[in-house]
Structure formats: C-alpha cells, structure tokens
Amino acid sequence: MSDDIQGEKPTLRTLSQETGFAVATVSRALAGDLRIAARTRETVAEAAARLGYVPDRAARRLRTGRTQVISLLLNTQHEFLGFTHEFLSGITEVLAGTGYSVTVVPDSPIEDRLAPVRTILRNNLADGILFTRTEAFDPRVRLLLEADFPFVSHGRTEFTTPHPWVDFDNESFARQAVAHLVAKGRRHVSLLLPGDQFTFTQHLRYGFLSAVREAGIAHDIVPGVTLDSPPPEIAAALMRARHGATPPDGYVCVGEVTALAALAALSDSGAVHGVDADIVAKRASPIFDNIRPRIDTVFEDLRATGRAMAEMLLRRMGGEPPHGLNRLFLPSPPSR
Amino acid sequence: MSDDIQGEKPTLRTLSQETGFAVATVSRALAGDLRIAARTRETVAEAAARLGYVPDRAARRLRTGRTQVISLLLNTQHEFLGFTHEFLSGITEVLAGTGYSVTVVPDSPIEDRLAPVRTILRNNLADGILFTRTEAFDPRVRLLLEADFPFVSHGRTEFTTPHPWVDFDNESFARQAVAHLVAKGRRHVSLLLPGDQFTFTQHLRYGFLSAVREAGIAHDIVPGVTLDSPPPEIAAALMRARHGATPPDGYVCVGEVTALAALAALSDSGAVHGVDADIVAKRASPIFDNIRPRIDTVFEDLRATGRAMAEMLLRRMGGEPPHGLNRLFLPSPPSR
DNA sequence: TGCAGTAATTGAAACGTTATAAATCAACGC
DNA sequence: GCGTTGATTTATAACGTTTCAATTACTGCA
C-alpha cells in the first residue's frame, strides 16, 4: 500500500486535493487539533495513511524551529570496551519510531568541550543533547542550563541547580569491590582512577577510601596515570607497583582495559591470579566470560543507560521540569 | 568576534541590510558565483564573517532538497569489540568541518534490512548512506543502485554494476593466517566463519581452503555456529571440537570474541597455547596487547576504514562516477 | 425573521534559502 | 545619438509546513 510509487512524494497539498479540504485544515487535522471536526480528522488520517504521507522534516523545521534531532557528544579518544556500541544501541532503540534522529558529534576531552555545544546552540542543530564523561563543574552543563536547553548528562555534577542525569553508582561499586576483596582475605588493594576532573572519579575515590579505612587495610591509588593514559603507560605503572616493596594483593578495576592490564601485570611478574592477588572489575561487555583466569566482575548495563538517557531527554523536551529526572543504576554484587 | 550576541541570529536578510546588496546577490556571492563582481564577493564574505553568519540548514534543505546528512546503518546486535567506536570515530573525523552530520540508524540483520533504506529514500532523510556487513547480493545495494543514490558499502558484493566500497582483504588474511600456523608446524587448523550471506565469509572461506589445500594439512570449519552466535554456543562448539577424536592444533579467528573463546576452550580443555595449539586472530582494538598468553594478531584499522568510507562518500556525492571508488585494505603479517 | 454565538474551515503570511528570469547600467561600434 | 552587448544586480517565486486572523456555515433564541 505505502509502496505505491505515486510519482511525486505526497505533501499536504496532495492530501488537500485528495480530500477537498484546505491545506491548513489538513495540517491541523493531522496535528489532532480538536477544533477540527472528528469526521474530517478521520478522512484526512485515512488519506494520509493511504498515500503514505510523511511530513517533510525540512519544512517543519524551518517553520517551527524544532529540528527533530538529538545530538550525542561522543568521545572519540579512549573508550571502555564496547561502551559506544551498547550505549548508542540503547539510544537508537528508544528513538526508533519517535521521529527523532540521533547525530553523532565528536567530543574530545582534550580540546574545547564547549565548542560543539556552542555550535549546536548557535546554529540550532538539535532539540536536545546527550553527553558522557561529565565533570564536577562541567562547563557544558553550565552553558546548557543558562540557555535552558534540554540535555541529559551521563554522570552527575556538583552544581546546585538540578538537571537531568543518568549515572551508575560508582561509589557503591568501589565499596563493594573492596569488601569483596577483603572477604577473600586481601590486605592491600589498588585502584586505578580516571582523570580527576570527572565527577565519577570522586565517587570512586570516596567509595574506595572509606571502604579501605573501614576495613583497616592497606591501599594505594596508582600514581601518574589515569584510565585514559596510553595502555603501555598503564601497563608500565602496574608493573612498577608489582616490583615495589609491597605489591598489592587486590585490584579494583573500573574498566575492561584496566582489568586486562592488571591481569597481564600479574602474569608478567610471575604472580598467580586467585593465589597472589584477586581482581574485581567493572565491565560493560560480555568478553570477560571468555577471559582466563576468570575474574569477578560487576556489569554496568550501558544499553539500559542509553535507553534511560534517551527516554529522559524525550520527557525533558516534552516540557517536564528537570527536577526528579534522575536515574541511578545500582551495581549488583561482584560475580564471575 | 563571532561570540557577539547580536540579539537575532543573522540571516541573508541581515547581510543584505548590512552590505546594501539584495538578498539574492548576497546568496550568490557566498556561493562563489563568478558572475558576481569580485569586489562584491569580498564585501559580503567580510560581513558574513563579522556577523558569524551560518546558513540555516532547514531553509537550505527545503529549497535544494539536499539534507547535508549522512546516514550510517549500524548493526545493533553483535559487534566485533570496539568496531563501532573506531568506525564511527573515523567517519566523524572526516565529516567534521564539511557541514555534513552523521545520523545513526539501527540495522538489524535479522529484520528487514531494506526498511531503513526505504525510509531514508522515501522521506529524503539523507544525501548518502554508509553501511556494513555487506551481503554478496545485498538487497540494499540493489535498491540504492536502482535509485542512483550515493552510498559506500563496507564490503564488496557480487553485482556486476560497479559501486563504491571499502573492504579488508579477508582472503589474504585467511591465507596468511594459515601459512603462519603452518610455519609453526601446525597440521590441523580450524576456522569459525560469519554467516554465509556475507560476502567476506566467502572470501575468508576461499582464502582458508586454498591455503590449507596448498599446504596439504587437515582443516575444519566449525559447524553449527557463526560469529554472530551467542558466545556460550560458540564456546560449546569449540569445546566439542577439543574433545573430539582429532582436535585442531591451530585456530584462525576472525574477531576478538572468537579468539578469546578459542583461548578459553584451550585453557578449559587443559591444552596450552603455544604448545598444543596456536591462534592467529584479526583484531580491531588494542586489547590483545594485554591478553595472556599473547597471541598473534592482524590489525584491521577500522578508524581508517571509517575515514576512507566517509571520504569516498563525499566524492561520490560530489558527482564522481562510482567506477574506481574502491579501496582494499591489505593485512599486515600476523605479529604479537 | 433576524441576530448573536459557536463550530468549522480557510486564505494568507511567514520561516530562510536558492534558481529563474528580468532589470539596470556602462561601454561600445556604427 | 542609438541600438547592442556584456557585466552585474535584483525582484520574484518556490520549497512544505504551521499559525494567525478572517470567513463561512450552522445553531438556537428572541
């Protein structure tokens, strides 16, 4: 039915001619305007369905100023394994059928993180923005709040003004990870953190530190490198620690890459996982099922995260106030 | 300078008032029309720069029918580890600054692969299309060729009509992988293939089979599962083979996931990598650097692939004929 | 019968751009 | 001096939609 090649793509004018109503009437009928007779609305809807009418995005956008586009600021440097794929899949799942499309805009934490946001605002390139790797006083959040522009951040901030966010409870993760290692008898746990600017770094640090203090065990935070450092540097830092006076016997790893680096460091220094040390890692992909030796992991469901962020943004763009538009994913206990 | 909040966003009318030229003149001057006096073009360009004028996408799109959008059909099911991230980064790198934006459209090989393409064509949602996981007689290619719509496929087809593609030489990869295993003294190599519908499956098969025949060694192609099978099923299939009468002593793995599954199968069956068997794997991410035991890999640069595809699509959209718009990435020899 | 009041519909304008066709103007040859 | 040419510029229409203000049709009531 909708496969008819009617020659020309149907517009409101086509529907107008087809039904005998004026273009304005057709437009309002399709919009569900109640001041248009119910009978008319039916007739128009039927014709639209029959001819496969789809409103022209450019025309609507020009007239209304709304773009029907959501922009995702995507980090093009480093990634947790599988992060992008899962996250993006969740977003597109939710947006399919809503009429919104997602555009991907590169976001490099090294360069000016505001530039892409400014471009979007200034040139009206989207109706809403999603982004990740949120900082405690993220300039993007500040700018978007000022402009009263809909957005959802992956991660919280420390601004007092409420805004929509979706986050994973990294503080609990760190706490549970330490507890898990302590339960295995470990007495010196090590943590490799992301860059200090990110909010979740503070959450991880706080959860980690309070848990190690509570348990009264030794700890260290790997110095000189972050999760975003080049893998060889991470590997080198971990090896240095293993050859130090008091190598750790437990590792809390925030991503797959770090976990593999820690495993490699153990292996390369002649230590045996499960004997000399244990690892607890956060993971976003299923690959750890095939890693040997098996390690204990906590799964962060990034597909669900993407879904939650997209749903929240839709609500925000629909006019819901930001207050209460938050979602904190809780970690399940480490398991293998 | 371009940060002035001039109250209103500048349009051609603003520039017209500013320069004293008519809107039409300004438009053509900015377009670089040579029939506009050089002096005028300068004046207009200066004013545009000074006011930070950016053409309105919706208006331009409505008028010209060109969307300035490129759609990427993205598989939301399975992925090679890191595929999406690298690939997408390459694409956005090239497109940054061209005025084109990328929208991501979900493509599920299980459902109708033509549906998203039809929607894009019918509703004029993009000026060009990129997609992956190309089939030998891919219906999307057929449709896009018929519609004379610009696209670049990741992977070749067997259609006689030429069309732009970017591919990795999987035949050579398979051949080299086998040769590498043979050089290590392996006499029975095993291969796990993607689904039969994909063109690159045939390339892999051909390269693999001709290499094993040439070398005169035993071989098998893991039956009952494909690269897209659920990881537990893959693991089970590999374990079955290990417990069979003649377990393989060499593995050719087309992706990270399979390689890890093969390593796990070796480990779980008590075999030792490097002694009882060797693995050669294709990889798209840096994670294997940290896998122990180390395995030999061939790197497929998906960022470069994304870049190549985006560049090619720009050229195609610019009017270049499809003939000659092809790029075959060659594998470097396996190394660790 | 006339008229206010409501319900339903409609014409026209506008969003910002580009393409077409027409207008303006100076210089030129005769 | 006058039509012709070539170089620039411009008015106008159109892309498809939404919305304002205005029109038309209908109802009930005095």
XYZ file of C-alpha atoms (C1' of nucleotides) in Angstrom:
732
model
C 0.000 0.000 0.000
C 2.553 2.529 1.076
C 4.752 1.146 -1.642
C 2.827 2.852 -4.423
C 5.131 4.932 -6.480
C 2.731 7.810 -6.893
C 5.309 9.583 -8.940
C 5.534 12.518 -6.599
C 6.064 12.389 -2.894
C 2.792 13.346 -1.205
C 2.647 16.682 0.593
C -0.110 18.493 2.418
C -1.193 19.845 -0.921
C -1.653 16.344 -2.255
C -3.807 15.485 0.733
C -5.681 18.723 0.315
C -6.569 17.898 -3.281
C -7.360 14.322 -2.355
C -9.757 15.191 0.472
C -11.101 18.519 -0.717
C -10.071 20.292 2.475
C -7.744 23.238 2.556
C -4.061 22.728 3.284
C -4.463 24.481 6.628
C -7.297 22.164 7.603
C -5.324 19.098 6.630
C -2.360 20.271 8.657
C -4.417 20.885 11.756
C -6.373 17.673 11.307
C -3.154 15.671 11.265
C -1.956 17.562 14.311
C -5.095 16.369 16.086
C -6.489 19.848 16.622
C -9.824 19.329 18.426
C -11.411 22.295 16.751
C -11.376 20.322 13.530
C -14.459 18.089 13.161
C -13.836 14.482 14.188
C -15.191 13.316 10.838
C -12.706 15.497 8.997
C -9.826 14.260 11.087
C -10.708 10.695 10.169
C -10.976 11.428 6.468
C -7.628 13.162 6.453
C -5.924 10.490 8.520
C -7.217 7.834 6.167
C -5.942 9.651 3.096
C -2.591 10.262 4.727
C -2.231 6.580 5.542
C -3.356 5.543 2.079
C -0.871 7.790 0.292
C 1.898 7.168 2.777
C 2.204 10.804 3.666
C 5.129 11.753 5.882
C 5.648 15.380 6.838
C 8.731 16.974 5.348
C 11.280 17.476 8.065
C 12.974 20.455 6.489
C 9.733 22.368 6.037
C 8.527 21.628 9.516
C 11.888 22.520 10.946
C 12.027 25.785 9.060
C 8.572 26.748 10.198
C 8.697 25.636 13.820
C 12.380 25.884 14.621
C 12.296 22.378 16.004
C 14.851 20.059 14.414
C 13.674 16.607 15.479
C 17.309 15.856 16.068
C 19.152 14.734 19.159
C 22.899 15.202 19.307
C 25.165 12.779 21.049
C 28.561 14.135 22.026
C 30.810 11.168 21.618
C 34.274 10.846 22.980
C 36.495 9.848 20.084
C 39.622 9.195 22.077
C 39.510 6.437 24.553
C 36.681 4.113 25.328
C 35.694 1.421 27.701
C 35.421 -1.622 25.514
C 32.061 -1.813 23.882
C 30.866 1.362 25.527
C 29.969 3.180 22.340
C 28.217 0.275 20.749
C 25.976 -0.570 23.658
C 25.255 2.989 24.583
C 24.366 4.008 21.051
C 22.247 0.918 20.561
C 20.198 1.807 23.632
C 19.653 5.338 22.396
C 18.595 4.364 18.895
C 16.297 1.663 20.274
C 14.300 4.258 22.173
C 14.340 6.833 19.416
C 13.206 4.470 16.672
C 9.673 5.418 15.766
C 9.642 8.710 17.652
C 10.592 10.741 14.606
C 13.783 11.857 16.269
C 17.125 11.032 14.768
C 20.493 10.918 16.501
C 23.509 12.712 15.178
C 26.939 11.937 16.491
C 29.258 14.837 17.231
C 32.890 14.253 18.175
C 33.836 15.378 21.664
C 37.473 15.389 22.570
C 38.132 15.980 26.264
C 41.495 17.365 25.255
C 40.112 20.146 23.122
C 37.433 22.665 23.985
C 34.464 20.682 25.180
C 32.214 23.697 24.767
C 32.816 24.201 21.072
C 30.436 21.513 19.811
C 27.752 22.610 22.251
C 28.082 26.223 21.165
C 27.755 25.219 17.543
C 24.638 23.231 18.256
C 23.021 26.054 20.190
C 24.021 28.808 17.831
C 23.043 27.057 14.630
C 20.048 25.306 16.075
C 21.276 21.875 15.099
C 19.325 19.850 17.638
C 16.449 19.896 20.094
C 18.358 18.080 22.791
C 21.820 16.905 23.765
C 23.233 13.790 25.381
C 26.775 13.536 26.615
C 29.093 11.431 28.725
C 32.156 11.809 30.903
C 30.607 14.556 32.943
C 32.794 16.771 35.084
C 32.014 18.009 38.592
C 31.618 21.556 37.298
C 31.102 20.650 33.699
C 31.128 23.802 31.548
C 28.702 22.182 29.146
C 26.160 21.759 31.907
C 26.574 25.360 32.944
C 26.111 26.620 29.398
C 23.114 24.423 28.686
C 21.432 25.366 31.939
C 21.919 29.043 31.140
C 20.461 28.555 27.692
C 17.630 26.460 29.144
C 18.378 23.841 26.527
C 17.243 20.219 27.103
C 20.006 17.737 27.869
C 20.799 14.646 29.897
C 24.275 14.013 31.193
C 25.787 10.622 31.800
C 27.090 11.305 35.263
C 26.244 13.815 37.964
C 27.687 17.253 38.615
C 28.130 19.331 41.727
C 26.019 22.238 40.572
C 23.183 23.185 42.882
C 20.723 23.730 40.040
C 19.009 20.404 39.364
C 19.355 18.905 35.895
C 18.553 15.558 34.305
C 21.195 12.881 34.644
C 21.677 9.137 34.500
C 24.503 7.615 36.441
C 25.955 4.407 37.761
C 26.599 4.216 41.481
C 30.361 4.080 41.306
C 30.755 4.804 44.979
C 28.856 1.621 45.843
C 30.781 -0.255 43.207
C 34.102 0.742 44.724
C 32.872 -0.036 48.215
C 31.552 -3.451 47.249
C 34.641 -4.253 45.253
C 36.855 -3.559 48.252
C 34.551 -5.528 50.552
C 34.675 -8.421 48.128
C 38.446 -8.406 48.094
C 38.593 -8.118 51.873
C 36.275 -11.101 52.152
C 38.822 -13.024 50.099
C 41.444 -12.129 52.668
C 43.164 -9.396 50.686
C 45.030 -6.794 52.765
C 46.370 -4.301 50.222
C 44.139 -3.152 47.420
C 44.998 -0.926 44.498
C 42.828 1.344 42.377
C 43.437 2.990 39.021
C 41.316 6.118 38.601
C 40.012 8.120 35.658
C 41.067 11.769 35.381
C 40.385 13.978 38.374
C 38.031 16.278 36.531
C 35.285 13.675 36.155
C 32.659 13.509 38.853
C 32.645 9.750 38.934
C 36.319 9.776 39.777
C 35.449 11.456 43.078
C 32.699 8.912 43.697
C 35.082 6.046 43.061
C 37.750 7.553 45.255
C 35.386 8.220 48.103
C 33.835 4.746 47.996
C 37.253 3.150 47.777
C 38.867 5.185 50.553
C 36.024 4.856 53.021
C 35.866 1.104 52.423
C 39.600 0.515 52.881
C 39.652 2.654 56.029
C 36.685 0.857 57.449
C 38.346 -2.487 56.759
C 41.648 -1.192 58.091
C 43.694 -2.499 55.180
C 46.493 -1.003 53.118
C 45.703 0.679 49.831
C 47.124 2.701 47.007
C 45.883 4.678 44.077
C 48.108 4.103 41.057
C 50.056 7.349 40.594
C 50.946 9.122 37.391
C 48.413 7.500 35.103
C 44.663 7.561 34.551
C 42.214 5.284 32.790
C 42.774 7.389 29.698
C 46.549 7.029 29.650
C 48.006 5.041 26.774
C 47.749 1.314 27.584
C 51.528 0.852 27.593
C 51.893 3.536 30.278
C 49.192 1.883 32.346
C 50.937 -1.438 31.969
C 54.255 0.114 32.998
C 52.736 1.749 36.082
C 51.166 -1.501 37.177
C 54.419 -3.362 36.692
C 56.327 -0.807 38.743
C 53.923 -1.418 41.614
C 54.339 -5.164 41.337
C 58.093 -4.864 41.658
C 57.794 -2.442 44.586
C 58.373 -3.334 48.214
C 54.731 -4.106 48.930
C 52.857 -5.159 45.811
C 49.065 -5.094 46.136
C 47.137 -8.321 46.522
C 43.863 -6.890 45.278
C 42.822 -4.723 42.325
C 39.722 -2.662 41.741
C 39.430 -2.062 38.016
C 36.995 0.433 36.568
C 37.031 -0.928 33.033
C 37.890 -3.902 30.908
C 41.117 -2.447 29.654
C 42.480 -1.887 33.130
C 41.401 -5.331 34.233
C 43.279 -6.937 31.377
C 46.298 -4.766 32.096
C 46.207 -5.850 35.737
C 45.919 -9.495 34.724
C 48.821 -9.056 32.353
C 50.895 -7.379 35.085
C 50.219 -10.282 37.422
C 51.102 -12.801 34.784
C 54.220 -10.969 33.635
C 55.502 -10.594 37.199
C 55.057 -14.252 37.897
C 52.108 -13.785 40.247
C 49.077 -16.016 40.001
C 45.584 -14.641 39.983
C 43.478 -16.165 42.746
C 46.593 -17.030 44.712
C 48.781 -13.951 44.952
C 46.073 -11.445 44.128
C 42.456 -11.007 43.115
C 40.786 -8.613 40.739
C 37.315 -7.105 40.779
C 36.371 -5.242 37.627
C 33.507 -3.297 36.200
C 32.560 -4.443 32.757
C 30.240 -3.293 30.008
C 30.662 -6.108 27.513
C 30.365 -9.880 27.647
C 34.014 -10.521 26.840
C 35.058 -11.410 30.354
C 33.137 -14.650 30.089
C 35.986 -15.871 27.951
C 38.887 -14.454 29.867
C 41.058 -16.997 31.657
C 41.661 -16.936 34.542
C 38.109 -15.889 35.289
C 37.775 -12.752 37.338
C 34.930 -11.296 39.371
C 33.023 -8.552 37.626
C 30.192 -6.103 38.082
C 28.153 -5.468 34.992
C 27.249 -1.921 34.007
C 24.441 -2.107 31.500
C 25.227 0.642 29.052
C 22.428 -0.267 26.715
C 19.984 0.350 29.541
C 21.853 3.547 30.321
C 21.440 4.764 26.765
C 17.774 3.875 26.850
C 17.244 5.700 30.132
C 19.011 8.804 28.868
C 17.044 8.907 25.632
C 13.743 8.415 27.446
C 14.600 11.102 29.916
C 15.566 13.529 27.198
C 12.280 12.932 25.417
C 10.437 13.785 28.615
C 12.554 16.849 29.190
C 11.998 18.064 25.655
C 8.309 17.436 26.196
C 8.412 20.080 28.875
C 8.842 18.136 32.087
C 10.763 20.085 34.699
C 14.294 18.798 35.358
C 13.598 18.135 38.978
C 13.250 14.402 39.509
C 14.600 13.437 36.084
C 17.416 11.357 37.515
C 18.272 7.706 37.486
C 20.977 5.972 39.443
C 21.853 2.447 38.368
C 22.907 0.311 41.290
C 25.684 -2.251 40.985
C 24.911 -5.888 41.580
C 27.458 -7.766 43.741
C 30.671 -8.920 42.047
C 30.375 -12.360 40.475
C 32.016 -14.412 37.801
C 34.058 38.250 17.387
C 31.650 35.517 16.414
C 30.560 35.473 20.019
C 28.609 38.706 19.727
C 25.100 38.153 20.858
C 23.557 40.294 18.174
C 20.164 39.559 19.584
C 18.956 37.852 16.453
C 20.679 35.130 14.545
C 21.955 36.616 11.286
C 20.290 35.567 8.048
C 20.789 36.537 4.454
C 18.465 39.446 5.111
C 20.751 40.714 7.850
C 23.693 40.560 5.476
C 21.630 42.231 2.796
C 20.839 45.176 5.063
C 24.405 45.291 6.302
C 26.003 45.385 2.856
C 23.324 47.133 0.856
C 23.124 44.308 -1.678
C 19.968 42.359 -2.376
C 19.368 39.026 -0.676
C 19.801 37.210 -3.968
C 23.142 38.884 -4.564
C 24.350 38.006 -1.113
C 23.316 34.394 -1.573
C 25.122 34.084 -4.863
C 28.152 35.945 -3.588
C 28.505 33.496 -0.724
C 28.064 30.618 -3.124
C 31.070 31.982 -5.009
C 29.135 32.685 -8.200
C 31.689 34.150 -10.605
C 29.127 36.383 -12.242
C 29.076 38.421 -9.066
C 31.792 41.110 -9.011
C 34.897 40.086 -7.087
C 34.660 43.242 -5.017
C 31.090 42.404 -4.007
C 32.026 38.862 -3.057
C 34.693 40.207 -0.734
C 32.385 42.697 0.924
C 29.769 40.055 1.527
C 32.250 37.483 2.789
C 33.654 40.033 5.216
C 30.230 40.889 6.582
C 29.319 37.227 6.896
C 32.470 36.517 8.850
C 31.992 39.566 11.034
C 28.423 38.700 11.957
C 29.110 34.986 12.244
C 26.575 34.121 9.587
C 25.841 30.428 9.136
C 23.271 29.347 6.566
C 20.138 27.824 8.022
C 20.148 24.112 7.310
C 16.408 23.719 7.274
C 15.878 26.510 4.771
C 18.619 25.324 2.505
C 17.391 21.772 2.732
C 13.839 22.775 1.951
C 14.911 24.767 -1.037
C 17.525 22.460 -2.529
C 16.354 19.067 -1.366
C 19.830 18.357 -0.094
C 19.905 17.352 3.567
C 23.593 17.672 4.458
C 23.116 14.442 6.339
C 24.829 11.099 6.006
C 23.140 8.056 7.460
C 25.074 5.213 8.971
C 23.236 1.921 9.185
C 24.536 0.432 12.361
C 24.168 -3.155 13.399
C 22.734 -3.111 16.899
C 23.095 -6.796 17.581
C 26.517 -8.205 17.651
C 29.774 -6.407 17.227
C 33.430 -7.056 16.909
C 34.864 -5.471 20.016
C 35.435 -1.807 19.509
C 34.175 -1.910 15.953
C 31.502 0.724 16.388
C 33.655 3.122 18.299
C 36.589 3.116 15.915
C 34.491 3.087 12.806
C 32.287 5.938 13.946
C 35.265 7.961 15.110
C 36.830 7.677 11.668
C 33.642 8.828 9.995
C 33.084 11.821 12.252
C 36.733 12.830 11.937
C 36.358 13.211 8.189
C 32.965 14.845 8.334
C 33.899 17.432 10.942
C 34.015 20.783 9.184
C 32.366 19.622 5.977
C 28.916 20.706 7.085
C 27.675 17.158 6.941
C 26.351 15.441 10.012
C 26.047 11.715 10.638
C 22.859 10.129 11.843
C 22.845 6.615 13.173
C 20.069 4.300 12.077
C 19.669 0.863 13.622
C 20.118 -2.041 11.222
C 19.245 -5.482 12.421
C 20.346 -8.255 10.067
C 17.519 -10.318 11.488
C 14.783 -7.954 10.433
C 14.202 -6.379 7.082
C 17.445 -4.728 6.103
C 15.705 -2.742 3.402
C 13.273 -0.950 5.686
C 15.665 1.717 6.952
C 16.973 2.343 3.450
C 13.456 2.701 2.077
C 12.605 5.183 4.787
C 15.672 7.242 4.032
C 14.989 7.299 0.309
C 11.284 7.913 0.587
C 11.464 10.660 3.159
C 14.664 12.171 1.865
C 16.442 11.841 5.185
C 19.994 11.855 3.904
C 22.219 12.611 0.932
C 24.269 9.471 1.311
C 24.382 6.152 3.111
C 27.116 4.087 4.707
C 26.629 0.527 5.838
C 28.458 -2.578 6.937
C 28.097 -6.330 6.843
C 27.506 -6.375 3.145
C 25.997 -9.436 1.518
C 27.024 -10.975 -1.796
C 23.742 -9.917 -3.348
C 22.874 -7.304 -0.823
C 19.330 -6.033 -1.406
C 20.330 -2.627 -0.096
C 22.955 -2.297 -2.796
C 20.465 -3.310 -5.440
C 17.902 -0.772 -4.236
C 20.406 2.057 -3.916
C 21.852 1.379 -7.335
C 18.381 1.437 -8.849
C 17.619 4.713 -7.106
C 21.034 6.079 -8.135
C 21.549 7.123 -4.535
C 25.101 7.698 -3.219
C 26.411 5.073 -0.828
C 29.551 3.239 0.200
C 29.406 -0.302 1.473
C 31.830 -1.833 3.892
C 32.496 -4.983 1.966
C 32.160 -5.976 -1.649
C 29.239 -7.550 -3.468
C 28.944 -9.828 -6.466
C 26.857 -7.486 -8.539
C 28.290 -6.669 -11.947
C 27.375 -2.981 -11.706
C 30.300 -1.182 -10.092
C 29.654 0.667 -6.851
C 31.827 2.316 -4.204
C 33.145 0.043 -1.479
C 35.825 -0.200 1.129
C 36.944 -3.614 2.242
C 39.583 -5.525 4.082
C 41.344 -8.286 2.192
C 39.973 -11.160 4.215
C 41.067 -13.704 1.682
C 44.692 -12.717 2.171
C 44.184 -12.603 5.886
C 42.917 -16.171 5.958
C 45.700 -17.309 3.654
C 48.404 -15.637 5.704
C 46.929 -16.866 8.946
C 47.033 -20.444 7.733
C 50.560 -20.012 6.388
C 51.628 -18.590 9.725
C 50.202 -21.585 11.562
C 51.773 -23.984 9.104
C 55.126 -22.288 9.639
C 54.700 -23.024 13.310
C 54.280 -26.670 12.450
C 50.515 -26.872 12.830
C 48.799 -29.634 10.881
C 45.100 -29.193 11.574
C 43.643 -25.730 11.552
C 40.139 -24.653 12.414
C 38.083 -21.657 11.294
C 34.895 -20.129 12.661
C 33.025 -18.223 9.969
C 30.472 -15.421 9.940
C 27.045 -16.106 8.423
C 27.031 -17.425 4.861
C 25.173 -14.442 3.472
C 28.060 -12.034 3.944
C 30.470 -11.604 1.088
C 33.503 -11.584 3.317
C 32.535 -15.024 4.577
C 33.139 -16.342 1.078
C 36.468 -14.539 0.896
C 37.557 -15.999 4.212
C 36.457 -19.454 3.217
C 38.210 -19.319 -0.108
C 41.455 -17.998 1.326
C 41.364 -20.547 4.093
C 40.528 -23.531 1.921
C 43.048 -22.799 -0.798
C 45.776 -22.267 1.795
C 45.112 -25.498 3.665
C 44.914 -27.468 0.433
C 48.129 -25.967 -0.789
C 49.808 -26.839 2.491
C 48.237 -30.276 2.490
C 47.094 -30.111 6.084
C 43.873 -31.078 7.819
C 41.235 -28.464 8.450
C 37.719 -27.902 9.665
C 35.167 -25.148 9.667
C 33.325 -25.086 12.972
C 29.825 -26.383 12.213
C 26.510 -25.165 13.568
C 27.605 -21.751 14.750
C 28.660 -18.432 13.233
C 30.491 -15.399 14.537
C 27.094 -13.972 15.450
C 26.001 -16.941 17.522
C 25.611 -16.318 21.250
C 29.038 -16.565 22.883
C 28.035 -19.570 25.019
C 27.094 -21.505 21.884
C 30.412 -20.627 20.291
C 32.212 -21.741 23.410
C 30.274 -25.012 23.424
C 31.048 -25.700 19.770
C 34.747 -25.084 20.308
C 34.787 -27.354 23.346
C 33.072 -30.140 21.416
C 35.847 -29.986 18.851
C 38.531 -30.105 21.505
C 37.062 -33.273 22.942
C 36.696 -34.841 19.509
C 38.969 -37.516 18.069
C 41.264 -35.038 16.322
C 41.244 -31.647 17.993
C 42.738 -28.832 15.912
C 46.194 -27.502 16.722
C 45.636 -24.158 15.029
C 42.861 -21.571 15.029
C 42.083 -18.776 12.626
C 39.875 -16.269 14.437
C 38.089 -13.502 12.612
C 37.407 -11.366 15.668
C 38.410 -10.719 19.243
C 35.454 -12.531 20.696
C 36.234 -15.723 18.852
C 39.876 -15.501 19.740
C 39.071 -15.235 23.422
C 36.606 -18.094 23.113
C 39.283 -20.216 21.466
C 41.776 -19.329 24.183
C 39.195 -20.205 26.815
C 38.455 -23.514 25.083
C 42.146 -24.375 25.079
C 42.518 -23.453 28.689
C 39.357 -25.248 29.788
C 40.348 -28.442 27.978
C 43.753 -28.474 29.571
C 45.610 -27.581 26.404
C 48.352 -24.993 26.432
C 48.538 -22.221 23.883
C 51.853 -22.235 22.091
C 52.366 -25.880 22.894
C 49.255 -27.803 21.948
C 47.863 -25.175 19.613
C 48.347 -21.685 18.213
C 45.896 -18.936 17.399
C 46.000 -16.223 14.780
C 43.323 -13.585 15.142
C 42.129 -10.476 13.437
C 41.678 -7.627 15.819
C 40.281 -4.110 15.706
C 41.126 -2.900 19.183
C 44.295 -2.699 21.245
C 43.076 -5.098 23.927
C 45.110 -8.050 22.782
C 48.245 -6.359 23.980
C 47.125 -7.273 27.447
C 45.875 -10.762 26.808
C 47.972 -13.543 28.318
C 49.095 -15.770 26.782
C 49.943 -13.426 23.940
C 48.602 -14.437 20.575
C 49.493 -13.447 17.060
C 47.178 -10.908 15.532
C 46.495 -8.964 12.374
C 45.210 -5.470 12.926
C 42.252 -4.201 10.924
C 42.216 -0.434 11.248
C 38.545 0.416 11.452
C 39.154 4.070 12.109
C 40.967 4.264 8.784
C 38.136 2.263 7.249
C 35.578 4.758 8.520
C 37.677 7.610 7.219
C 38.038 6.008 3.810
C 34.329 5.346 3.546
C 33.383 8.882 4.531
C 35.869 10.397 2.097
C 34.652 8.165 -0.672
C 31.050 9.040 0.011
C 31.851 12.745 -0.143
C 33.430 12.232 -3.533
C 30.517 10.165 -4.755
C 28.027 12.770 -3.564
C 30.166 15.355 -5.311
C 29.343 13.623 -8.557
C 32.285 11.324 -9.142
C 31.311 8.179 -11.023
C 31.337 5.007 -8.914
C 33.920 3.343 -11.113
C 37.247 3.350 -9.303
C 35.838 4.379 -5.947
C 37.125 1.309 -4.183
C 39.681 0.683 -1.502
C 41.018 -2.634 -0.348
C 42.947 -2.618 2.903
C 45.683 -5.219 2.915
C 46.539 -7.199 6.030
C 49.984 -6.901 7.516
C 51.595 -10.202 8.545
C 50.488 -11.727 11.862
C 52.536 -10.495 14.798
C 52.237 -10.153 18.542
C -37.277 36.801 10.526
C -33.164 38.384 12.289
C -29.189 38.025 15.068
C -25.835 36.616 18.387
C -22.930 32.902 19.303
C -20.480 28.815 18.288
C -18.301 25.445 15.254
C -15.664 24.518 11.349
C -12.956 25.829 7.797
C -9.856 28.694 5.089
C -6.631 32.364 2.900
C -2.533 34.346 3.554
C 1.750 35.087 5.576
C 5.907 33.548 7.255
C 10.242 30.649 8.257
C 15.421 31.363 5.169
C 17.134 29.825 1.272
C 18.165 29.352 -3.995
C 17.077 29.480 -9.065
C 14.979 31.761 -12.816
C 14.128 35.422 -15.438
C 14.223 40.087 -15.814
C 16.170 44.612 -14.977
C 19.872 48.024 -14.773
C 23.874 50.250 -16.435
C 28.100 51.376 -18.614
C 30.734 50.818 -22.630
C 30.892 50.104 -27.451
C 30.564 50.189 -32.515
C 28.384 52.374 -36.229
C 22.966 59.684 -30.933
C 21.226 54.871 -30.801
C 20.635 50.083 -30.679
C 23.719 46.168 -29.000
C 26.485 43.783 -25.974
C 28.257 42.155 -21.687
C 28.677 42.599 -16.871
C 26.148 42.977 -12.546
C 22.467 43.079 -9.867
C 17.710 42.296 -8.419
C 12.680 41.088 -7.908
C 10.061 37.210 -7.560
C 8.630 32.701 -6.892
C 9.029 28.487 -4.829
C 10.273 24.567 -1.438
C 6.248 22.369 2.561
C 4.890 23.456 6.754
C 2.302 25.938 10.723
C -0.432 29.606 12.636
C -2.945 33.930 12.815
C -6.832 36.223 11.631
C -10.710 36.070 8.989
C -14.557 33.871 6.771
C -18.371 30.820 6.269
C -21.918 27.708 7.959
C -24.846 26.416 11.338
C -27.395 26.501 15.775
C -30.605 28.279 18.970
C -33.111 32.054 20.707
C -35.817 36.242 20.933
